[in-house]
Each structure stands twice: as C-alpha cells, then as structure tokens.
Coordinates of C-alpha atoms in Angstrom, one line a residue:
M1 CA 36.4 92.8 108.6
S2 CA 33.8 91.2 111.3
L3 CA 33.6 93.6 114.4
G4 CA 35.3 91.1 116.9
T5 CA 38.5 91.4 114.7
W6 CA 38.6 95.2 114.3
L7 CA 38.0 95.3 118.4
N8 CA 41.0 92.9 118.6
R9 CA 43.1 95.0 116.4
N10 CA 42.2 98.4 117.4
L11 CA 40.1 99.1 121.0
L12 CA 41.1 96.0 122.8
R13 CA 45.1 97.1 122.5
Q14 CA 44.4 100.2 124.5
S15 CA 41.2 98.9 126.5
T16 CA 43.6 98.3 129.9
T17 CA 46.6 99.6 131.6
E18 CA 46.7 96.7 133.9
K19 CA 49.9 94.6 133.9
V20 CA 48.3 91.5 133.1
P21 CA 50.6 88.1 132.8
T22 CA 51.4 86.9 129.7
D23 CA 52.4 83.3 130.3
A24 CA 50.8 80.4 129.1
L25 CA 47.7 79.8 131.2
V26 CA 49.1 76.1 131.9
E27 CA 52.5 77.5 132.7
M28 CA 50.9 79.8 135.6
R29 CA 50.8 79.0 139.3
F30 CA 46.9 79.8 140.7
S31 CA 46.0 79.6 144.4
V32 CA 42.6 78.7 144.6
L33 CA 41.4 80.6 147.7
D34 CA 38.0 80.7 149.3
L35 CA 36.4 81.5 152.7
D36 CA 34.2 80.3 155.7
V37 CA 32.3 83.0 156.9
T38 CA 29.8 84.2 159.4
G39 CA 27.6 85.9 157.1
T40 CA 27.7 88.2 153.9
A41 CA 27.8 91.3 155.2
V42 CA 31.6 92.4 155.0
S43 CA 31.1 95.5 157.5
R44 CA 29.4 93.2 159.9
D45 CA 30.4 89.3 159.2
S46 CA 33.6 87.9 159.8
V47 CA 36.3 85.2 158.3
W48 CA 36.3 82.0 160.7
G49 CA 38.4 80.1 158.3
I50 CA 40.7 79.8 155.1
A51 CA 41.0 77.2 152.5
L52 CA 44.0 77.4 149.9
L53 CA 44.7 74.9 147.1
P54 CA 47.9 75.9 144.9
V55 CA 47.4 74.8 141.4
E56 CA 50.7 74.7 139.2
A57 CA 51.6 73.5 135.7
A58 CA 47.7 72.7 135.2
S59 CA 47.7 70.2 138.0
F60 CA 46.9 70.0 141.7
K61 CA 47.1 67.4 144.8
V62 CA 44.2 67.3 147.2
S63 CA 46.7 66.5 149.6
D64 CA 47.9 70.0 149.2
I65 CA 44.7 72.1 150.3
K66 CA 45.3 73.8 153.4
Y67 CA 42.9 75.1 155.8
Y68 CA 43.2 77.9 158.3
D69 CA 41.4 78.3 161.4
V70 CA 40.6 82.2 162.2
P71 CA 40.9 82.8 166.1
A72 CA 38.2 85.0 167.7
Q73 CA 40.0 88.0 169.2
G74 CA 39.5 88.4 173.0
P75 CA 40.8 87.3 176.2
G76 CA 42.3 84.1 176.7
V77 CA 43.1 83.2 173.0
A78 CA 47.1 84.6 172.6
G79 CA 48.2 81.4 172.0
D80 CA 45.6 80.6 168.9
L81 CA 46.7 84.0 167.7
A82 CA 50.2 83.0 167.4
V83 CA 49.3 79.9 165.6
W84 CA 47.0 82.1 163.3
R85 CA 49.8 84.3 162.6
N86 CA 51.9 81.1 161.8
D87 CA 49.5 80.0 159.7
Y88 CA 49.0 83.2 157.8
S89 CA 52.7 83.5 157.2
E90 CA 52.7 80.0 155.5
L91 CA 49.4 81.1 153.6
A92 CA 51.4 84.0 152.1
R93 CA 54.4 82.1 151.7
I94 CA 52.3 79.8 149.1
M95 CA 50.6 82.2 147.4
T96 CA 53.9 84.3 146.5
D97 CA 54.0 84.5 142.5
S98 CA 50.9 83.3 141.9
L99 CA 47.3 84.3 140.6
I100 CA 44.4 84.3 143.5
V101 CA 41.4 82.6 142.1
T102 CA 38.3 82.6 144.1
Y103 CA 34.8 82.6 143.2
N104 CA 33.0 86.2 144.2
V105 CA 36.1 87.8 144.3
R106 CA 35.0 91.3 145.4
F107 CA 33.4 89.9 148.4
V108 CA 36.7 87.6 149.2
R109 CA 39.2 89.9 148.6
A110 CA 37.4 92.6 150.9
M111 CA 36.7 90.2 153.4
M112 CA 40.7 89.5 153.4
E113 CA 41.6 92.9 153.8
R114 CA 39.1 93.3 156.5
L115 CA 40.4 90.1 158.4
C116 CA 44.0 91.7 157.5
A117 CA 43.4 94.7 159.6
R118 CA 41.6 93.3 162.3
F119 CA 44.9 91.3 163.2
G120 CA 47.2 93.9 162.0
L121 CA 48.3 91.6 158.8
E122 CA 49.6 92.8 155.2
P123 CA 46.3 91.8 152.6
P124 CA 48.1 89.6 150.0
S125 CA 49.4 91.8 147.2
Q126 CA 48.7 89.2 144.7
E127 CA 46.6 89.8 141.2
W128 CA 43.1 88.4 141.5
M129 CA 40.9 86.7 139.0
E130 CA 37.3 85.8 139.1
I131 CA 36.8 82.2 138.3
T132 CA 33.7 83.1 135.9
A133 CA 36.4 85.3 134.1
F134 CA 37.5 81.7 132.8
L135 CA 34.4 80.0 132.3
D136 CA 32.6 83.0 130.5
E137 CA 35.3 82.6 127.7
W138 CA 33.6 79.1 126.4
D139 CA 30.3 79.0 128.1
S140 CA 28.5 78.4 125.0
G141 CA 26.9 74.7 125.7
D142 CA 29.8 73.2 123.4
S143 CA 31.0 71.3 126.8
A144 CA 29.2 70.7 130.0
V145 CA 33.0 71.0 132.0
T146 CA 33.1 74.4 131.0
S147 CA 29.6 75.6 131.7
M148 CA 29.4 78.0 134.5
S149 CA 25.9 76.6 135.5
Y150 CA 27.1 72.9 135.2
W151 CA 30.1 74.2 138.2
L152 CA 27.7 76.1 140.4
Q153 CA 24.7 73.4 140.7
K154 CA 28.0 71.0 141.6
M155 CA 29.0 73.8 144.2
Q156 CA 25.4 74.1 145.5
R157 CA 23.7 70.4 145.3
G158 CA 27.6 69.0 146.7
P159 CA 28.4 66.8 150.1
R160 CA 28.6 70.3 152.2
R161 CA 30.9 69.8 155.2
P162 CA 31.3 71.7 158.1
H163 CA 34.3 73.4 156.2
D164 CA 32.6 74.3 153.3
A165 CA 35.6 76.3 151.7
V166 CA 37.5 73.3 151.4
Y167 CA 35.1 71.6 149.1
D168 CA 34.8 74.5 147.1
V169 CA 38.6 75.2 146.5
H170 CA 38.5 71.4 145.4
L171 CA 35.8 72.1 143.2
M172 CA 37.0 75.4 141.6
A173 CA 40.6 73.9 141.2
Q174 CA 38.5 71.1 139.1
M175 CA 36.8 73.7 137.2
L176 CA 40.4 75.5 137.1
L177 CA 41.9 72.4 135.1
A178 CA 39.1 71.7 133.1
V179 CA 38.9 75.0 131.1
L180 CA 42.9 75.2 131.1
A181 CA 42.9 72.3 129.0
Y182 CA 40.2 73.5 126.9
S183 CA 42.0 76.9 126.6
E184 CA 44.9 74.9 124.6
E185 CA 42.5 73.1 122.2
S186 CA 40.3 76.8 121.7
G187 CA 43.6 79.1 121.1
H188 CA 43.0 80.9 124.4
E189 CA 46.5 80.4 125.6
T190 CA 47.0 83.0 127.9
L191 CA 46.0 85.2 130.6
E192 CA 45.9 88.3 128.6
T193 CA 43.4 86.8 125.8
V194 CA 40.8 85.8 128.5
V195 CA 41.0 89.2 130.3
R196 CA 41.2 91.2 127.0
N197 CA 38.2 89.1 125.5
R198 CA 36.0 89.6 128.5
K199 CA 36.9 93.3 128.9
A200 CA 35.3 93.5 125.1
R201 CA 32.2 91.8 126.1
T202 CA 31.5 94.0 128.8
W203 CA 32.1 97.4 126.6
L204 CA 29.3 95.3 123.9
R205 CA 27.0 95.0 126.6
G206 CA 27.6 98.8 127.9

C-alpha cells in the first residue's frame, strides 16, 4: 500500500473537524473577492474599495463584476455612509450561500473584519478559501493554466488600473474556471478532496 493510499484511508478521514462542503466543485457557488487597500499593514491601513465577482455553475459574466467604494469616516460623509451601507447589504446578499475565494486570504479576511468593525457591520460569515488551495492540487507543470506561477505572473504584469481589485477578481475567476474544468478530468471533483489533500501535504511537510 502506498503512503498516499494509507493517508487517504486512515489519517485524512480524521484530519479535520471542519464542515467542508461535499458538493461537486462545478456546481458550487463562489464569490471571488479582492480589496483595494492603502497598504499591507492590517493594524494601520484601510480598505477603500471592494471588488466582487460571483461564479456559479462554473461560469461567470464580466458584467457581474461589482465594485464598491468605501468612504472615509469623518464630518460631511453622512450621504456616502448611507450609500456604503446599502452597497454592503448588496454585497452580503450576493455572497449568500457561496464560498468566498481570494488571494492572500488571511490578509483579506482580516481587513474585511476590521472594515466591518469600523462601520458596525456584520463581517461575512461564509467559509473562505485561498485560491492557491485549488492550484496547489495540480501545480505539477503539466498544464500552464493550473500553475500558480503562471497566474501570479499575469497578476503582476497585467494592465493595472486605478481599481486593481476589479482586474484581480476577473483574473482569479478565470483561474478558478480553469481549475474547475481540470478538476473534472483529474478526479478532484469536490471541495472536500481539495481540502483533504492540502492538509495531507501540510502534515507531510511538518
């Protein structure tokens, strides 16, 4: 019996108590999210824009990209705050019953939580997933479209815009669709499989 088979039959069945969706990946709803921020320090910097692109049934439309400006706090911004609260309600509604996917999930999630605390809003309660968790499954050099380095290069050299988050959610959604299509052909058909295999690699690396 190979080590991989043993892990799958023994260790991995008990490797997590998290509630991981067992739906087929191609049938799941995803919310691809990214932030425009003033810097990379969670305690000092702030969010000034949020981009969101829903992906459902392994497809998306560019026209579905949403961008929300986050107002500064202070005198004279009451009108902006009212608009922002309505925008956040719409964002929360779109993300309902979906898995939030982003790059650098710990940072993005922390910034979202800090943002919500700042405005007295409820942070997203959905599960979050690092986009690299999908790509790690097949980053073996067999296919360029499933290589993390391939997509990172595109994100770094792409036509950057004032609202970088809009560009990045579009790119991450393309990345996600490439992996979803590849997953069907390679037998990695559920999110449970992705999480289980990722935990196994982490355990083996110590």
